[in-house]
Short mmCIF file of C-alpha atoms in Angstrom, two decimals:
data_model
loop_
_atom_site.label_atom_id
_atom_site.label_comp_id
_atom_site.label_asym_id
_atom_site.label_seq_id
_atom_site.Cartn_x
_atom_site.Cartn_y
_atom_site.Cartn_z
CA UNK E 188 -0.06 -0.03 -0.06
CA UNK E 189 1.21 3.56 -0.85
CA UNK E 190 2.10 5.70 2.01
CA UNK E 191 -0.42 8.44 2.87
CA UNK E 192 0.50 11.92 2.16
CA UNK E 193 0.10 13.92 5.38
CA UNK E 194 0.44 17.63 5.45
CA UNK E 195 1.00 19.22 8.84
CA UNK E 196 1.03 22.90 9.63
CA UNK E 197 3.03 24.60 12.47
CA UNK E 198 5.81 22.18 12.59
CA UNK E 199 8.59 24.51 13.85
CA UNK E 200 7.86 23.61 17.58
CA UNK E 201 5.48 21.92 19.85
CA UNK E 202 3.04 19.42 18.74
CA UNK E 203 3.40 20.00 15.01
CA UNK E 204 7.06 19.13 15.30
CA UNK E 205 6.65 15.97 17.57
CA UNK E 206 3.95 14.68 15.26
CA UNK E 207 5.96 15.20 12.04
CA UNK E 208 9.02 13.52 13.32
CA UNK E 209 6.82 10.66 14.79
CA UNK E 210 5.09 9.90 11.50
CA UNK E 211 8.24 10.28 9.38
CA UNK E 212 9.95 7.70 11.49
CA UNK E 213 7.06 5.18 11.42
CA UNK E 214 8.53 1.76 11.13
CA UNK E 215 5.93 0.66 8.62
CA UNK E 216 6.65 3.78 6.46
CA UNK E 217 3.03 4.32 6.22
CA UNK E 218 3.22 8.27 5.83
CA UNK E 219 4.94 10.81 3.64
CA UNK E 220 5.17 13.83 5.74
CA UNK E 221 4.84 17.30 4.37
CA UNK E 222 5.91 19.42 7.37
CA UNK E 223 5.18 23.14 6.92
CA UNK E 224 5.81 26.27 8.94
CA UNK E 225 5.57 30.00 8.31
CA UNK E 226 9.41 30.52 8.64
CA UNK E 227 11.70 27.64 7.28
CA UNK E 228 14.60 29.35 9.03
CA UNK E 229 13.23 27.96 12.03
CA UNK E 230 13.33 24.30 11.15
CA UNK E 231 16.75 23.28 12.67
CA UNK E 232 14.77 21.50 15.60
CA UNK E 233 12.77 19.62 13.10
CA UNK E 234 15.51 18.60 11.11
CA UNK E 235 17.37 17.43 14.06
CA UNK E 236 14.21 15.21 15.36
CA UNK E 237 13.69 13.97 11.90
CA UNK E 238 17.24 12.48 11.44
CA UNK E 239 17.63 10.24 8.33
CA UNK E 240 13.81 10.68 7.67
CA UNK E 241 14.56 14.08 6.26
CA UNK E 242 14.35 14.13 2.38
CA UNK E 243 12.75 10.59 2.30
CA UNK E 244 9.59 10.32 4.45
CA UNK E 245 9.74 13.96 5.61
CA UNK E 246 9.92 17.04 3.38
CA UNK E 247 9.85 20.73 4.91
CA UNK E 248 7.93 23.46 3.02
CA UNK E 249 6.87 27.02 3.83
CA UNK E 250 3.26 27.58 4.50
CA UNK E 251 1.68 30.53 6.33
CA UNK E 252 -2.04 29.85 7.34
CA UNK E 253 -2.74 33.59 7.34
CA UNK E 254 -1.79 33.92 3.50
CA UNK E 255 -4.08 32.19 0.82
CA UNK E 256 -1.32 32.54 -1.75
CA UNK E 257 1.26 30.80 0.68
CA UNK E 258 -1.12 27.93 1.10
CA UNK E 259 -1.84 27.54 -2.35
CA UNK E 260 1.76 27.43 -3.49
CA UNK E 261 2.50 24.83 -0.95
CA UNK E 262 -0.47 22.73 -2.14
CA UNK E 263 0.37 23.04 -5.80
CA UNK E 264 3.92 21.86 -5.11
CA UNK E 265 2.54 18.59 -4.01
CA UNK E 266 2.17 16.12 -6.99
CA UNK E 267 -1.27 16.09 -8.06
CA UNK E 268 -2.14 18.29 -5.13
CA UNK E 269 -2.69 14.88 -3.52
CA UNK E 270 -2.98 15.29 0.28
CA UNK E 271 -4.67 12.29 2.13
CA UNK E 272 -4.48 13.81 5.54
CA UNK E 273 -4.39 17.52 6.56
CA UNK E 274 -3.33 18.18 10.08
CA UNK E 275 -4.37 21.69 10.98
CA UNK E 276 -2.11 22.37 14.09
CA UNK E 277 -0.61 25.96 13.59
CA UNK E 278 -1.84 28.20 16.26
CA UNK E 279 -1.18 30.95 18.88
CA UNK E 280 -2.02 31.49 22.54
CA UNK E 281 -3.35 34.27 24.65
CA UNK E 282 -3.80 34.37 28.42
CA UNK E 283 -4.40 37.06 30.71
CA UNK E 284 -7.12 39.80 31.90
CA UNK E 285 -9.20 40.86 29.12
CA UNK E 286 -8.50 44.53 29.58
CA UNK E 287 -4.77 44.05 28.92
CA UNK E 288 -5.28 42.44 25.52
CA UNK E 289 -5.31 44.82 22.36
CA UNK E 290 -8.05 44.28 19.95
CA UNK E 291 -5.33 43.96 17.19
CA UNK E 292 -3.70 41.04 19.10
CA UNK E 293 -7.11 39.28 19.41
CA UNK E 294 -7.98 39.68 15.74
CA UNK E 295 -4.53 38.18 14.82
CA UNK E 296 -5.21 35.22 17.19
CA UNK E 297 -8.61 34.59 15.33
CA UNK E 298 -6.93 35.08 12.02
CA UNK E 299 -4.33 32.24 12.86
CA UNK E 300 -6.51 29.87 14.92
CA UNK E 301 -9.74 29.97 13.14
CA UNK E 302 -9.52 31.65 9.82
CA UNK E 303 -6.15 29.87 9.35
CA UNK E 304 -8.02 26.56 9.45
CA UNK E 305 -10.80 27.85 7.20
CA UNK E 306 -8.24 28.89 4.51
CA UNK E 307 -6.39 25.43 4.76
CA UNK E 308 -9.78 23.59 4.48
CA UNK E 309 -11.13 25.86 1.55
CA UNK E 310 -8.02 24.80 -0.25
CA UNK E 311 -7.75 21.09 0.17
CA UNK E 312 -11.46 20.15 0.53
CA UNK E 313 -12.31 20.51 -3.11
CA UNK E 314 -9.61 17.96 -4.27
CA UNK E 315 -10.70 15.50 -1.32
CA UNK E 316 -14.28 15.87 -2.50
CA UNK E 317 -13.41 15.06 -6.19
CA UNK E 318 -11.23 11.97 -5.12
CA UNK E 319 -14.12 10.87 -2.70
CA UNK E 320 -11.66 10.46 0.12
CA UNK E 321 -9.45 12.35 2.69
CA UNK E 322 -9.11 13.02 6.32
CA UNK E 323 -8.98 16.43 8.01
CA UNK E 324 -7.49 16.37 11.54
CA UNK E 325 -7.80 19.65 13.63
CA UNK E 326 -5.78 20.19 16.69
CA UNK E 327 -8.40 21.88 18.80
CA UNK E 328 -8.42 22.06 22.69
CA UNK E 329 -10.46 21.07 25.74
CA UNK E 330 -11.07 24.78 25.80
CA UNK E 331 -13.15 24.48 22.71
CA UNK E 332 -15.59 22.64 24.91
CA UNK E 333 -15.26 24.59 28.10
CA UNK E 334 -13.99 27.98 28.68
CA UNK E 335 -11.25 28.41 31.38
CA UNK E 336 -10.73 31.70 33.34
CA UNK E 337 -8.26 34.18 31.75
CA UNK E 338 -8.27 32.34 28.52
CA UNK E 339 -11.23 34.29 27.11
CA UNK E 340 -10.00 34.85 23.48
CA UNK E 341 -8.13 31.62 23.01
CA UNK E 342 -11.18 29.69 24.21
CA UNK E 343 -13.33 31.72 21.77
CA UNK E 344 -11.06 30.87 18.80
CA UNK E 345 -11.35 27.27 19.78
CA UNK E 346 -15.12 27.29 20.29
CA UNK E 347 -15.16 28.70 16.74
CA UNK E 348 -13.15 25.83 15.51
CA UNK E 349 -15.40 23.33 16.88
CA UNK E 350 -18.59 24.88 15.62
CA UNK E 351 -16.99 25.00 12.09
CA UNK E 352 -15.92 21.48 12.24
CA UNK E 353 -19.24 20.26 13.55
CA UNK E 354 -21.07 21.81 10.72
CA UNK E 355 -18.79 20.81 7.95
CA UNK E 356 -18.40 17.05 9.11
CA UNK E 357 -22.00 16.33 7.97
CA UNK E 358 -21.43 17.60 4.49
CA UNK E 359 -18.07 16.08 4.16
CA UNK E 360 -19.22 12.71 5.11
CA UNK E 361 -21.23 12.71 1.77
CA UNK E 362 -18.08 12.67 -0.08
CA UNK E 363 -16.09 10.09 2.31
CA UNK E 364 -14.09 12.81 3.89
CA UNK E 365 -13.68 12.45 7.51
CA UNK E 366 -13.06 15.19 9.93
CA UNK E 367 -11.58 14.75 13.34
CA UNK E 368 -11.03 17.13 16.47
CA UNK E 369 -8.20 16.21 18.65
CA UNK E 370 -8.90 17.97 22.03
CA UNK E 371 -5.74 18.10 24.29
CA UNK E 372 -5.83 19.55 27.77
CA UNK E 373 -2.47 21.06 28.95
CA UNK E 374 0.32 20.16 26.55
CA UNK E 375 3.83 20.53 27.69
CA UNK E 376 5.68 22.17 24.77
CA UNK E 377 7.86 25.22 24.17
CA UNK E 378 4.58 26.89 23.00
CA UNK E 379 3.20 26.94 26.37
CA UNK E 380 6.26 27.57 28.25
CA UNK E 381 7.07 30.63 26.50
CA UNK E 382 3.53 31.94 26.57
CA UNK E 383 3.32 31.70 30.35
CA UNK E 384 6.81 33.05 30.82
CA UNK E 385 5.69 36.09 28.82
CA UNK E 386 2.63 36.37 31.00
CA UNK E 387 4.66 36.37 34.16
CA UNK E 388 6.63 39.51 32.65
CA UNK E 389 3.59 41.34 31.24
CA UNK E 390 2.34 44.82 32.07
CA UNK E 391 -1.07 44.60 33.91
CA UNK E 392 -1.66 48.14 34.68
CA UNK E 393 -4.55 48.46 32.29
CA UNK E 394 -6.71 46.34 34.63
CA UNK E 395 -7.71 46.87 38.37
CA UNK E 396 -5.07 45.86 40.92
CA UNK E 397 -7.46 43.10 42.45
CA UNK E 398 -7.81 41.38 38.98
CA UNK E 399 -4.01 41.82 38.17
CA UNK E 400 -3.40 40.00 41.60
CA UNK E 401 -5.77 37.33 40.93
CA UNK E 402 -4.06 36.64 37.62
CA UNK E 403 -0.49 36.90 38.63
CA UNK E 404 -0.66 35.13 42.11
CA UNK E 405 -3.57 32.74 41.75
CA UNK E 406 -3.93 31.81 38.16
CA UNK E 407 -0.32 31.79 37.19
CA UNK E 408 0.58 29.77 40.30
CA UNK E 409 -2.15 27.19 39.70
CA UNK E 410 -1.27 27.10 35.88
CA UNK E 411 2.14 25.72 36.84
CA UNK E 412 0.72 23.01 39.11
CA UNK E 413 -1.78 22.23 36.32
CA UNK E 414 0.89 21.60 33.77
CA UNK E 415 3.18 19.76 35.99
CA UNK E 416 0.29 17.37 37.05
CA UNK E 417 -1.74 17.02 33.93
CA UNK E 418 0.67 18.18 30.95
CA UNK E 419 1.12 15.75 28.04
CA UNK E 420 2.23 15.53 24.61
CA UNK E 421 -0.65 14.42 22.38
CA UNK E 422 1.27 13.31 19.17
CA UNK E 423 0.57 9.67 20.15
CA UNK E 424 -3.02 10.23 20.35
CA UNK E 425 -3.07 12.23 16.83
CA UNK E 426 -1.17 9.26 15.28
CA UNK E 427 -3.76 6.82 16.57
CA UNK E 428 -6.59 9.06 15.22
CA UNK E 429 -4.78 9.30 11.75
CA UNK E 430 -4.16 5.54 11.59
CA UNK E 431 -7.79 4.55 12.68
CA UNK E 432 -9.71 2.50 10.28
CA UNK E 433 -12.78 4.47 11.35
CA UNK E 434 -11.54 7.86 12.87
CA UNK E 435 -13.56 9.49 15.48
CA UNK E 436 -15.19 12.89 15.10
CA UNK E 437 -13.83 13.88 18.65
CA UNK E 438 -10.61 12.57 20.58
CA UNK E 439 -9.94 13.92 23.89
CA UNK E 440 -6.25 13.05 24.81
CA UNK E 441 -6.64 13.67 28.71
CA UNK E 442 -9.14 11.50 30.55
CA UNK E 443 -8.84 13.81 33.41
CA UNK E 444 -11.03 16.35 31.72
CA UNK E 445 -13.83 13.79 31.07
CA UNK E 446 -15.60 14.87 34.25
CA UNK E 447 -15.70 18.51 33.25
CA UNK E 448 -17.15 17.72 29.86
CA UNK E 449 -19.69 15.41 31.34
CA UNK E 450 -20.84 18.18 33.85
CA UNK E 451 -21.47 20.66 31.19
CA UNK E 452 -23.49 18.13 29.13
CA UNK E 453 -25.51 17.19 32.29
CA UNK E 454 -26.51 20.81 33.24
CA UNK E 455 -27.66 22.83 29.97
CA UNK E 456 -28.02 26.03 32.23
CA UNK E 457 -24.34 26.12 32.98
CA UNK E 458 -24.91 26.92 36.57
CA UNK E 459 -23.23 23.90 38.13
CA UNK E 460 -20.05 23.85 36.21
CA UNK E 461 -19.80 27.92 36.49
CA UNK E 462 -20.23 27.49 40.36
CA UNK E 463 -17.99 24.42 40.54
CA UNK E 464 -14.89 26.38 38.76
CA UNK E 465 -15.65 29.39 40.80
CA UNK E 466 -15.43 27.46 43.93
CA UNK E 467 -12.44 25.30 43.04
CA UNK E 468 -10.16 28.40 41.64
CA UNK E 469 -11.14 30.99 44.11
CA UNK E 470 -12.55 29.35 47.33
CA UNK E 471 -10.96 25.98 47.58
CA UNK E 472 -7.38 26.69 45.89
CA UNK E 473 -5.61 24.43 48.43
CA UNK E 474 -7.83 21.64 47.54
CA UNK E 475 -7.09 22.21 43.93
CA UNK E 476 -3.44 22.10 44.35
CA UNK E 477 -3.48 19.08 46.61
CA UNK E 478 -5.53 17.17 43.96
CA UNK E 479 -3.05 18.14 41.27
CA UNK E 480 -0.08 17.07 43.27
CA UNK E 481 -1.86 13.76 44.04
CA UNK E 482 -2.26 13.24 40.21
CA UNK E 483 1.29 14.24 39.61
CA UNK E 484 2.47 11.63 42.17
CA UNK E 485 0.06 9.01 40.65
CA UNK E 486 1.49 9.45 37.19
CA UNK E 487 5.11 9.35 38.32
CA UNK E 488 4.41 6.02 40.09
CA UNK E 489 2.73 4.71 36.86
CA UNK E 490 5.58 5.97 34.75
CA UNK E 491 8.18 4.15 37.08
CA UNK E 492 6.24 0.81 36.84
CA UNK E 493 6.32 1.02 33.13
CA UNK E 494 9.84 1.71 32.99
CA UNK E 495 10.55 -1.28 35.26
CA UNK E 496 8.34 -3.61 33.12
CA UNK E 497 10.31 -2.47 30.00
CA UNK E 498 13.58 -3.12 31.77
CA UNK E 499 12.52 -6.76 32.76
CA UNK E 500 11.29 -7.33 29.07
CA UNK E 501 7.63 -7.56 30.10
CA UNK E 502 6.50 -5.09 27.58
#
């Protein structure tokens, strides 16, 4: 069977880089990876991760999701414009009090996170429909299902992504084109680390002192515990979605967030989950941190058991 051509956006770091390298090094050689990024001058980390796969099962190309011409040029450079799997991963983050974010920065985020996806799909979907086959995999977020305090605009962009894909999936199915949303929770990558480092140094004089204190002292402190306890790298999950005989429409990569999603579905009014988040974040912070540290210890123990089993040749 010929390898599937997989085009991935946002491969200079983070999820895109890890996924591109993982697919390119696939032992069964099931994939031909087109790893794209806005600035190919930032490809050194991907080149190192790809190793001997570079130039064979992995090819690096320029693609800016905010530029229709760049997208078209990249797709046109692929023989027959044939893309079996599109992985829409390029994105930017934003965290902090709303009053401290400029409207221009918000519009730029939406242009990348939402309209970037729309531009990609507009370019590749007609070819997939003509071939009666294809798969569009979108890296969404658990924040596309539930807004999180101080992530207002980022969550809005992911809600838009989720609504777009829900609507499109029904039509696409008529043409044997699948759409899958991969919904990670906290992801431990350079992307998140840099974003939170910048948040710690930012100027919050444009909001009131109480809000600034809540964000810098309470939110950022809790965020560090959340990433340490629940952070993951979801490329394994994305690979399973791509390789699945019948890919799911939604795939959440972190089971710890299942109760949150279930609670939202159970109470259409939103009263319970809003109150639960308020109590947990602002009234019972010590309980939240204790729970996160317990999860971190449990994950550490599980990891050690798996490492021991590998050393003993049991797995």
